[in-house]
Tab-separated table of C-alpha atoms in Angstrom:
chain	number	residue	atom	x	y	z
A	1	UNK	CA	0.000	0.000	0.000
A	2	UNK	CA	2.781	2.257	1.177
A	3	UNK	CA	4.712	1.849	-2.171
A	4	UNK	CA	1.787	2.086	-4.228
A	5	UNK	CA	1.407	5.583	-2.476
A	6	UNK	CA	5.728	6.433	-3.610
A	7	UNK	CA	4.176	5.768	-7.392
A	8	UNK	CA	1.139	7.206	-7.495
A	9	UNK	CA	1.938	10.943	-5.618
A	10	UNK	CA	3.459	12.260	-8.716
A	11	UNK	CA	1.006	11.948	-10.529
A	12	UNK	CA	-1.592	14.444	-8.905
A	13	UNK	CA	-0.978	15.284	-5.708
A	14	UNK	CA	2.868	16.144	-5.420
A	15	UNK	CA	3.198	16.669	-9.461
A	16	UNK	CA	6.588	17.673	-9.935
A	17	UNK	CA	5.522	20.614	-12.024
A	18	UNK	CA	1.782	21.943	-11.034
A	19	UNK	CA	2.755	21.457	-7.548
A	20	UNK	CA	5.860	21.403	-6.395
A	21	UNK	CA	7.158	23.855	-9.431
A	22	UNK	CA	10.075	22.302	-10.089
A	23	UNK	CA	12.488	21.472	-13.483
A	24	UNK	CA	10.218	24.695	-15.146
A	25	UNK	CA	12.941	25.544	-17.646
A	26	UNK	CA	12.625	22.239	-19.682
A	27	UNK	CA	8.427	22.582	-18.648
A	28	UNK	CA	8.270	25.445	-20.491
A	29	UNK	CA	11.139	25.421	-23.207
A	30	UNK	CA	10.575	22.256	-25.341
A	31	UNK	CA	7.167	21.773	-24.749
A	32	UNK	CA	6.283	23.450	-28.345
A	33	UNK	CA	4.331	20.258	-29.368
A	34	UNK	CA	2.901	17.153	-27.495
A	35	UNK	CA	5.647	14.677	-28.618
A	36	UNK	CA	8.380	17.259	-27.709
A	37	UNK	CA	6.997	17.212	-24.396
A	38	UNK	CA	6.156	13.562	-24.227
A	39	UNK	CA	10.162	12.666	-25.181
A	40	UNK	CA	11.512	15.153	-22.780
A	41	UNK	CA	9.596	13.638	-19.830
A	42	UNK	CA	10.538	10.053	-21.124
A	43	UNK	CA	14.078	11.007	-20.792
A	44	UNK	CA	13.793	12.678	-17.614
A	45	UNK	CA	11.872	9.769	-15.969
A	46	UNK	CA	15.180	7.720	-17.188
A	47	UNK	CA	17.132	9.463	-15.671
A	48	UNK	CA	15.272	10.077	-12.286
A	49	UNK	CA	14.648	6.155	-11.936
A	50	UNK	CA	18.481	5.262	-12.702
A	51	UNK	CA	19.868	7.965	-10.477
A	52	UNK	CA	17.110	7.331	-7.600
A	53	UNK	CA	18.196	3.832	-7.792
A	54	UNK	CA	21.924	4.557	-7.549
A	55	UNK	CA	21.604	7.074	-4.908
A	56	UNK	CA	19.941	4.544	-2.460
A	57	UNK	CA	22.361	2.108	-3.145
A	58	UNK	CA	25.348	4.107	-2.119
A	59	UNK	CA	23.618	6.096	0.066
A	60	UNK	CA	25.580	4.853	2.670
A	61	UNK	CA	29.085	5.091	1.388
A	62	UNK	CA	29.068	8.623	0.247
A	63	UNK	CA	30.304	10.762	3.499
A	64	UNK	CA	28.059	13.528	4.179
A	65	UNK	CA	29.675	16.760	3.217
A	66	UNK	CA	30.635	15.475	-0.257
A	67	UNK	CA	26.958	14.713	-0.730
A	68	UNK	CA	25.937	16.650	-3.510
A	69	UNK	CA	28.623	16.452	-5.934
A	70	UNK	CA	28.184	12.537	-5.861
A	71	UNK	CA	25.219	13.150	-6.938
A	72	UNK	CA	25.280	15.950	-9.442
A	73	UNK	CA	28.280	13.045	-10.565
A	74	UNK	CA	25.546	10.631	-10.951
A	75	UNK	CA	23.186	12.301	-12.289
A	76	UNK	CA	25.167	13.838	-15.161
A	77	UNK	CA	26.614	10.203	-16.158
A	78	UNK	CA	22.763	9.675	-16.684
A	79	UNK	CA	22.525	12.141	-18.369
A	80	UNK	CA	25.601	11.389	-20.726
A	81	UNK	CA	24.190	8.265	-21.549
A	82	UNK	CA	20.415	9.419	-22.334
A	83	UNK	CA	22.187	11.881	-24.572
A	84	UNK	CA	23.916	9.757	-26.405
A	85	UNK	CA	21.383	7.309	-26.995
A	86	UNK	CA	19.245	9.828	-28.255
A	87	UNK	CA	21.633	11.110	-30.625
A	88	UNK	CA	21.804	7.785	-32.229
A	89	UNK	CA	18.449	6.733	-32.353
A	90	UNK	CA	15.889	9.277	-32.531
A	91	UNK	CA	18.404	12.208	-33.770
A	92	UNK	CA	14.558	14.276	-34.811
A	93	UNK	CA	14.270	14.870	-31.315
A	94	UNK	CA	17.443	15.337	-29.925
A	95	UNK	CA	17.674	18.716	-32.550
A	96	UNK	CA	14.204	19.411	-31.010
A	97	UNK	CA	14.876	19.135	-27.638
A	98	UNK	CA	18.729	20.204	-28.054
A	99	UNK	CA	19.999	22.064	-25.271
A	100	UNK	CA	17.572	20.777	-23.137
A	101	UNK	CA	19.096	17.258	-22.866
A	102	UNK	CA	22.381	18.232	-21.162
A	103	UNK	CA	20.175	20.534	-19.253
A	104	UNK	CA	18.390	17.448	-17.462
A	105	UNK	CA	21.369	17.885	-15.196
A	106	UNK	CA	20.639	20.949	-13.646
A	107	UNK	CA	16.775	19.929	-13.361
A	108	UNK	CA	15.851	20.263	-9.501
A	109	UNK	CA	13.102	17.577	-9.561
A	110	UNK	CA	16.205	14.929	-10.011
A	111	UNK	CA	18.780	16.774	-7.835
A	112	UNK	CA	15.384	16.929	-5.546
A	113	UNK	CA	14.657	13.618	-5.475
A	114	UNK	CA	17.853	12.207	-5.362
A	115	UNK	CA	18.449	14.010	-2.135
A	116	UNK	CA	15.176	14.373	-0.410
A	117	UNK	CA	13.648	10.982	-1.246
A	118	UNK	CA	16.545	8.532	-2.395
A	119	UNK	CA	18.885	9.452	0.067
A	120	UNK	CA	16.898	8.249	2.744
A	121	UNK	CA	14.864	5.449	1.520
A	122	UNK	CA	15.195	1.719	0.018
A	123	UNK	CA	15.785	0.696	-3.623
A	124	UNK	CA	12.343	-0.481	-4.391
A	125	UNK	CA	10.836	2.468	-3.250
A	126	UNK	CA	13.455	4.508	-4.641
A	127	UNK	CA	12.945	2.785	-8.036
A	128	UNK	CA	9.031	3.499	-7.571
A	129	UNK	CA	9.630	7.063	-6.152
A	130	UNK	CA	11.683	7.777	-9.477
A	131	UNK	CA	9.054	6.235	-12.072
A	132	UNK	CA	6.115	8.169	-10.293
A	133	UNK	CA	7.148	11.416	-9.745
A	134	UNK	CA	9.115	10.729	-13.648
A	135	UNK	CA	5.844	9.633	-15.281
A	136	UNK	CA	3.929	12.768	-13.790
A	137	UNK	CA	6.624	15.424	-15.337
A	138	UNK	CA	6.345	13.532	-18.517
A	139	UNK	CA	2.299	13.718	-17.609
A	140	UNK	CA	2.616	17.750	-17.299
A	141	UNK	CA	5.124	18.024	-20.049
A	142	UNK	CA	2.501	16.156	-22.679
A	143	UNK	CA	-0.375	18.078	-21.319
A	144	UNK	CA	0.853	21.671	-21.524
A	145	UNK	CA	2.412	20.484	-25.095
A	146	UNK	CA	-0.395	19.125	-25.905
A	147	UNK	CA	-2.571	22.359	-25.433
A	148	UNK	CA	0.349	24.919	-27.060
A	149	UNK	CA	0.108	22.368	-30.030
A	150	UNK	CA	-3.513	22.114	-30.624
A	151	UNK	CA	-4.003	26.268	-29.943
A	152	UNK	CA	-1.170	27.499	-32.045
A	153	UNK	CA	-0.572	24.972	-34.493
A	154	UNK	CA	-4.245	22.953	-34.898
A	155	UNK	CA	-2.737	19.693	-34.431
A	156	UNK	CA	-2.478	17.243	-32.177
A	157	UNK	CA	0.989	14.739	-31.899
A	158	UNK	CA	1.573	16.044	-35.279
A	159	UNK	CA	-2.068	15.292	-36.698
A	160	UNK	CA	-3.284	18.394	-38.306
A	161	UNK	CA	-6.870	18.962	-37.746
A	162	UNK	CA	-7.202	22.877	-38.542
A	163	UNK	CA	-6.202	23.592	-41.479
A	164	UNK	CA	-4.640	26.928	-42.178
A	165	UNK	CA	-2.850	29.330	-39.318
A	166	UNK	CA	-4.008	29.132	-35.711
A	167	UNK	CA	-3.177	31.481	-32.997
A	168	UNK	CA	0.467	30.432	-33.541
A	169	UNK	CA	1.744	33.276	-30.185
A	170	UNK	CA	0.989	29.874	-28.399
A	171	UNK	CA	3.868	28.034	-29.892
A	172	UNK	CA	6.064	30.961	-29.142
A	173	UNK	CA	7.557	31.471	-25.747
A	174	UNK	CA	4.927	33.499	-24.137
A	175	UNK	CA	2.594	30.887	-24.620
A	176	UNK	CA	4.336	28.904	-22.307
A	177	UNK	CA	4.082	31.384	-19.647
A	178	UNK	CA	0.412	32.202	-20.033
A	179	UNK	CA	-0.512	28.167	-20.838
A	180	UNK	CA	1.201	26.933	-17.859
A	181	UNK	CA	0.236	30.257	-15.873
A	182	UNK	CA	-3.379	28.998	-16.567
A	183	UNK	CA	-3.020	25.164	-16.271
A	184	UNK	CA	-1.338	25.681	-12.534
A	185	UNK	CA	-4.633	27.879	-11.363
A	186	UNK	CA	-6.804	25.169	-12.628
A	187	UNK	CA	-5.219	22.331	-10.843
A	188	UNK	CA	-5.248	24.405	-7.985
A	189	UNK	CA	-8.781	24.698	-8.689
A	190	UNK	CA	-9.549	20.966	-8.550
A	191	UNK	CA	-7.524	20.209	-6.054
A	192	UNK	CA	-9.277	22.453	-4.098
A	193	UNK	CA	-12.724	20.793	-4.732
A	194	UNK	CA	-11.667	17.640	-4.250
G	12	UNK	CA	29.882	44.977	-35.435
G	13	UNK	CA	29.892	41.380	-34.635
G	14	UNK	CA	30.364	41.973	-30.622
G	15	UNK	CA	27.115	44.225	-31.016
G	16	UNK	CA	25.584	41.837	-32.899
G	17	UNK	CA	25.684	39.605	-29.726
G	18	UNK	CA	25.681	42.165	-27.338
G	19	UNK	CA	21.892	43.109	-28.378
G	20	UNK	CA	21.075	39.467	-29.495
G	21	UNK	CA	21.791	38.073	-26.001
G	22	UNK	CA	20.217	41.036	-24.475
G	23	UNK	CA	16.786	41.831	-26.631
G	24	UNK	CA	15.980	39.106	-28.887
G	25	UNK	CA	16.787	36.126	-27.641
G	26	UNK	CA	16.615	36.710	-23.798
G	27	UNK	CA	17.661	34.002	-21.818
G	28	UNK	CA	14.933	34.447	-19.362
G	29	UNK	CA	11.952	35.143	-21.822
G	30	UNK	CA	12.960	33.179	-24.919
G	31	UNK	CA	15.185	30.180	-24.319
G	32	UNK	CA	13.928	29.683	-20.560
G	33	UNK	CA	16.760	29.277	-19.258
G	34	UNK	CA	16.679	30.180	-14.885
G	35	UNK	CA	12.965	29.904	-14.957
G	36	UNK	CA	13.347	29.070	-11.359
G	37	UNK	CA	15.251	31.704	-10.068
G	38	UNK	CA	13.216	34.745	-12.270
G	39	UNK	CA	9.886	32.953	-10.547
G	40	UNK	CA	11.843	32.340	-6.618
G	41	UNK	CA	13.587	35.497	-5.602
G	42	UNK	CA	11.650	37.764	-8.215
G	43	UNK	CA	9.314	38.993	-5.018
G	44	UNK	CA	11.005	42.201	-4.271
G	45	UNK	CA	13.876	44.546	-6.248
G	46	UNK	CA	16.584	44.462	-3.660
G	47	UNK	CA	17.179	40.564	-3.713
G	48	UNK	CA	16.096	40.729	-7.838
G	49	UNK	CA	19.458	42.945	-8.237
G	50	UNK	CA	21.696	40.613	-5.539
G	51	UNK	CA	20.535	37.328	-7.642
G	52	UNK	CA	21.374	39.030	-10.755
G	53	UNK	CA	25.022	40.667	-9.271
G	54	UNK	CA	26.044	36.811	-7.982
G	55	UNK	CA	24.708	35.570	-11.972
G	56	UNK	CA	26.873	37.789	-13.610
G	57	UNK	CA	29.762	37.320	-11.607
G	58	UNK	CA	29.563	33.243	-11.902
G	59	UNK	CA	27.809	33.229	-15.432
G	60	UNK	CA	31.191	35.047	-16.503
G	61	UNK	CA	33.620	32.846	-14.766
G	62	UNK	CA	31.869	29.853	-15.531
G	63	UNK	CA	32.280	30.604	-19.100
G	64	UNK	CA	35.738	30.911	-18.993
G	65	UNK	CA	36.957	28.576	-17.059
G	66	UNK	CA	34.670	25.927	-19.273
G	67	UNK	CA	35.994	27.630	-22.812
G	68	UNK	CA	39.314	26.764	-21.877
G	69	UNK	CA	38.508	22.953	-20.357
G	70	UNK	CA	36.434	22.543	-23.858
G	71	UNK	CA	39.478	23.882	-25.885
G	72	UNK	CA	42.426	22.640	-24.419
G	73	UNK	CA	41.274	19.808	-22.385
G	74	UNK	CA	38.177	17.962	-23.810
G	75	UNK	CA	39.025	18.426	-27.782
G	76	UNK	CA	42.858	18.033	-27.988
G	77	UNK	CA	41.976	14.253	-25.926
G	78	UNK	CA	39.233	14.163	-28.039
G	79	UNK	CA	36.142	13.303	-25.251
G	80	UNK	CA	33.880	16.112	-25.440
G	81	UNK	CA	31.372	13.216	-24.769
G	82	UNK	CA	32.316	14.057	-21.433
G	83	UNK	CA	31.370	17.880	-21.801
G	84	UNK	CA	28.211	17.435	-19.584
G	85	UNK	CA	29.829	15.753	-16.502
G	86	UNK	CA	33.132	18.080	-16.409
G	87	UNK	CA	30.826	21.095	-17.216
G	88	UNK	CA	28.790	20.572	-14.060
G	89	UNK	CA	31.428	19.482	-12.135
G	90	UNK	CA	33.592	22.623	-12.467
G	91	UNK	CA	30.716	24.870	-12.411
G	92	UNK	CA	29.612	23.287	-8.707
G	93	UNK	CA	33.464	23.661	-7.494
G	94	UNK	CA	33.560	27.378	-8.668
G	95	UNK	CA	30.340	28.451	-7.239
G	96	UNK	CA	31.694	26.831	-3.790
G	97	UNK	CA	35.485	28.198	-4.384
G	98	UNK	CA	34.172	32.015	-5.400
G	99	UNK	CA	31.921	31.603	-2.072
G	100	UNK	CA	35.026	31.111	-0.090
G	101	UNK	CA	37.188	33.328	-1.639
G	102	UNK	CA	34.477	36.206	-1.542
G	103	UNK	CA	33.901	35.269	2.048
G	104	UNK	CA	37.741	36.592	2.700
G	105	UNK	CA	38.414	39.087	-0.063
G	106	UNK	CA	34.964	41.514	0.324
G	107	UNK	CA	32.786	40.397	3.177
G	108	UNK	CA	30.469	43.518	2.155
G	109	UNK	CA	30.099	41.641	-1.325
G	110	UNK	CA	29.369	38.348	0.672
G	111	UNK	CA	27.100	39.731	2.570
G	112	UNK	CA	25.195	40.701	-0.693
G	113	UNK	CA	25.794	37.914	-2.697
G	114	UNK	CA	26.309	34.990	-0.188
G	115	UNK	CA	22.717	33.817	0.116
G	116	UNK	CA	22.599	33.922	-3.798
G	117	UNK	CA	25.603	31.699	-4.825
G	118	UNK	CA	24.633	28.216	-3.361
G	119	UNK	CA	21.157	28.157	-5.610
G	120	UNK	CA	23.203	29.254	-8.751
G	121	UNK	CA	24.813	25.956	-8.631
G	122	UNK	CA	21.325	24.703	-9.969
G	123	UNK	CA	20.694	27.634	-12.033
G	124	UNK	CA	20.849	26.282	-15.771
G	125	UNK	CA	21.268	29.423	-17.462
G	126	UNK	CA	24.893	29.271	-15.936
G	127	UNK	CA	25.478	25.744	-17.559
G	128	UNK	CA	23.456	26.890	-20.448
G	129	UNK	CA	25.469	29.391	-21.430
G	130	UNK	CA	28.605	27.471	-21.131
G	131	UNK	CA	27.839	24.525	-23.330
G	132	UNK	CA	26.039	27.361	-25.980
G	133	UNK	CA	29.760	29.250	-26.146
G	134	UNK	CA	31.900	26.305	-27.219
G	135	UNK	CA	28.670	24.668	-29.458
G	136	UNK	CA	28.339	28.488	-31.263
G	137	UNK	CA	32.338	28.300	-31.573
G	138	UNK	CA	32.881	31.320	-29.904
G	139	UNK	CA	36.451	32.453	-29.441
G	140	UNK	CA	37.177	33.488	-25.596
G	141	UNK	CA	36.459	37.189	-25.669
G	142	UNK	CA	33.488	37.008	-28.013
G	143	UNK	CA	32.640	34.082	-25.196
G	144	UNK	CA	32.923	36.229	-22.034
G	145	UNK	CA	30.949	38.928	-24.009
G	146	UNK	CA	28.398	36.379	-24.480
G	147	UNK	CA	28.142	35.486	-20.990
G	148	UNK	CA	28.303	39.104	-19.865
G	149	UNK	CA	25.020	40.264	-21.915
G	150	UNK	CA	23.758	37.302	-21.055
G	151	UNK	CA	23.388	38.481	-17.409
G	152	UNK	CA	22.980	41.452	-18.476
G	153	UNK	CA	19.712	40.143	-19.796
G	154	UNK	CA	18.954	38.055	-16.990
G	155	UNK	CA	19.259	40.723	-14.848
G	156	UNK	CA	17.262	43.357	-16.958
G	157	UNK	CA	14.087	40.605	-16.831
G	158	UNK	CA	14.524	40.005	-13.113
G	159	UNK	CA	14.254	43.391	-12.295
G	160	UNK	CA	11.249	44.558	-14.778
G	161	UNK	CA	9.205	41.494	-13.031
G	162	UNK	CA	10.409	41.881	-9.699
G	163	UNK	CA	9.443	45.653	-10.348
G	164	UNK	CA	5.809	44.715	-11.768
G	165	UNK	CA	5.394	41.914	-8.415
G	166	UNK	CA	5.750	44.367	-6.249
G	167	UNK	CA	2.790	46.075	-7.794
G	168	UNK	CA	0.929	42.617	-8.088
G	169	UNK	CA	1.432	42.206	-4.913
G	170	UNK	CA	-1.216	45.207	-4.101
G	171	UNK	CA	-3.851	44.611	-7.002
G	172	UNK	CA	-6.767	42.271	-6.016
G	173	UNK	CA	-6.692	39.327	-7.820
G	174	UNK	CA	-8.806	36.285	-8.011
G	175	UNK	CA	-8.375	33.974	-5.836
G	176	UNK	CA	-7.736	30.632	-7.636
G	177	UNK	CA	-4.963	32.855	-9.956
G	178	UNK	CA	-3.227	34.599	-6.521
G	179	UNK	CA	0.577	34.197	-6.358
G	180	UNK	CA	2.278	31.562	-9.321
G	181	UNK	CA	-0.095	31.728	-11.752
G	182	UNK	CA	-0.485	35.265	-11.966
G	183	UNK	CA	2.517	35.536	-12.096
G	184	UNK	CA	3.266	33.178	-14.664
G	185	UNK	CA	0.651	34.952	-17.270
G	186	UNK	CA	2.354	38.492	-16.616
G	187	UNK	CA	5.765	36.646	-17.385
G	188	UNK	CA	3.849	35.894	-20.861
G	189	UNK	CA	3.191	39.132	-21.695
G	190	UNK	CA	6.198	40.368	-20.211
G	191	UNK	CA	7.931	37.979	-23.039
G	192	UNK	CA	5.370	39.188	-25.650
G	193	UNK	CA	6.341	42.884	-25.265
G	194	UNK	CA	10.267	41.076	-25.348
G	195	UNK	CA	9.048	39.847	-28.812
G	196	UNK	CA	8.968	43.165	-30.046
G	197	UNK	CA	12.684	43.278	-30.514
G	198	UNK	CA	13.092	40.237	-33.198
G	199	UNK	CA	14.367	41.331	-36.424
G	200	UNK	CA	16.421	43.779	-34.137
G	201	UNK	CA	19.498	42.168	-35.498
C-alpha cells in the first residue's frame, strides 16, 4: 500500500511541475508540441529512476559533506548516456529538444529527489519514487504540449486537424508562460474541490 | 559589429529568461522584491562570466585536444559546482560587504541552468574566448534586466486584487507571458 502511495503521488498530488514547481525551464522550453513534451519527460523519468536507484544504493558510502557532488556526478553520467542514446536513435528529437538534454542535469526535480527521497529510503521504493514522480513530469510536459500544439498549431501529436494558421503566439515562448500560468490555477482549482 | 551583434542578441531578442527559458526558477523564486532581484542578478553575472571561462578553456584545451567532449556534460557541471563553492570562499575573505550581498545567492546558482546553459552554448556556437565572455556578460545582463522589470511589476501585483484561484504563481506566470510578448517586439532587431 505504502509503495503504491511512492508511485502514485506524482502523478496528482505532489506533481513535480503543477505542484511542487520544479524542473520549469525544460516545462516550459521544449514543450512546443505534445511529442516534444512527451520525449523530454521520457528522458527525464530515465534518468530520475536510474539515479534514484543509484543514490539509495550508495547512500551509505558517500560521506556527508561530499553529498551533492556525488550526486550531481551521478546524475550527469545519466545524463551522458540518455544523450547519447538519443543522438543515435531518434536524432529528430534530440535537434528538437537540443539544449535541453544536457540541461536534465541541472533539473531540480532529479537533484530533488535524489536528495530528499533517495537518500533516505530503500531501492524499491526509490525505483518506484523515481518512475512516479518521472511519469507525472512527462504527464505535465505532454499536457501543456499538448494544449500549445492544438491552440497554435491545430494539431495534435503532429495530426493536423485545422487547417490553415491558428493562434500560432501559443507556440512561441509566451505561450508557455500564459498556458502553464493557466493550467497551474486550474489544478489548484480541482484540487481544491476535491 | 559582430560583438554588437551579440551584445543586443543576447540582451533583446533572444533573452535568456523570456525566450530560451533558461533560470525559470530563479526569475519565478527570488523575483518577489527589487533588492534581492538585483543581488541574484550581481552573484549571476559574476559566476555566469567565470563559468564561461573557465569551461571555454577545459572545452578547448582539455576535452578536444583528448578528443572526449562526450564528457562535456559531466566536467561542465562538475567545475561549475566547485567554482560556485570556491568564489563563495574566496568572496567570504576578499569583500565580506560583497558576501554579505551575494552569499545567500551563490549556493542556488549551482542549480541555475542558465549558468550551464550558457557554457555549453559558447563552445557549441564556436565562440572564441572574448566574443565568449561577451556572451556570458550580456547574457546576465539580460537576466538581470528581466529580473528586475518582473520583480518591479510583483511588487505592484502584490497590491492589485486578484482572483483567488490565480493569486501568487499563476499570476505571475501569465504576466511573465506578456512580459515575453512585449520582449518579442525586438526580433528582427538584429
Amino acid at each position: 500500500m505504502n509503495q503504491w502511495k511512492n508511485f502514485t503521488k506524482g502523478f496528482i498530488k505532489d506533481n513535480p511541475v503543477f505542484v511542487l514547481l520544479l524542473g520549469l525551464c525544460p516545462t516550459l522550453g521544449v514543450t512546443t508540441s505534445a511529442v516534444n513534451g512527451l520525449g523530454m519527460g521520457i528522458a527525464t523519468t530515465f534518468v530520475l529512476v536510474c539515479s534514484n536507484l543509484v543514490v539509495s544504493l550508495v547512500k551509505n558510502a558517500i560521506p556527508d559533506k561530499v553529498r551533492i557532488p556525488s550526486f550531481i556526478v551521478i546524475i550527469a553520467s545519466f545524463v551522458t548516456i540518455v544523450e547519447l542514446v538519443m543522438q543515435g536513435f531518434t536524432p529528430g528529437l534530440f535537434d528538437a529538444l537540443g539544449l535541453f538534454i544536457p540541461l536534465i542535469v541541472v533539473n531540480c526535480v532529479v537533484l530533488g529527489r535524489a536528495e530528499g527521497f533517495a537518500s533516505k529510503q530503500s531501492p524499491i521504493s526509490s525505483i518506484l519514487d523515481g518512475l512516479g514522480m518521472g511519469l507525472g513530469f512527462a504527464f505535465a510536459l505532454t499536457l501543456l504540449g499538448g494544449i500549445r500544439e492544438i491552440l497554435g498549431n491545430g494539431s495534435i501529436f503532429g495530426l493536423k486537424f485545422i487547417e490553415g494558421d491558428a493562434m500560432l503566439v501559443f507556440v512561441l515562448s509566451p505561450g508557455a508562460f500564459i498556458v502553464l500560468g493557466y493550467l497551474i490555477a486550474f489544478i489548484n482549482k480541482i484540487k481544491k474541490t476535491a | 559589429m559582430e560583438y554588437f551583434v551579440i551584445i543586443i542578441g543576447s540582451i533583446f531578442v533572444s533573452n535568456i529568461v523570456l525566450a530560451q527559458f533558461l533560470g525559470i526558477c530563479p526569475f519565478l523564486g527570488v523575483s518577489g522584491k527589487v533588492s534581492t532581484s538585483i543581488g541574484m542578478s550581481g552573484a549571476v553575472l559574476f559566476v555566469m562570466t567565470i563559468a564561461t571561462i573557465v569551461t571555454w578553456l577545459i572545452q578547448t584545451y582539455i576535452l578536444i585536444p583528448l578528443g572526449i567532449t562526450f564528457l562535456q556534460t559531466i566536467s561542465f557541471i562538475l567545475v561549475i559546482a566547485a567554482l560556485v563553492q570556491m568564489v563563495e570562499l574566496i568572496l567570504k575573505k576578499i569583500s565580506p560587504p560583497l558576501y554579505q550581498a551575494l552569499g545567500i545567492f551563490l549556493p542556488l546558482i549551482t542549480t541555475n541552468c542558465a549558468v550551464l546553459g550558457v557554457a555549453i552554448q559558447t563552445v557549441s556556437r564556436d565562440f572564441n574566448l572574448l566574443e565568449g565572455v561577451i556572451f556570458a556578460i550580456s547574457n546576465a545582463i539580460g537576466f538581470g534586466l528581466a529580473m528586475l522589470i518582473f520583480a518591479g511589476l510583483r511588487e505592484h501585483l502584490d497590491l492589485m486584487s486578484v482572483p483567488k484561484g490565480m493569486r501568487g504563481v499563476p499570476i505571475a506566470l501569465v504576466t511573465a507571458g506578456i512580459l515575453a510578448l512585449a520582449f518579442m517586439g525586438f526580433g528582427g532587431l538584429v
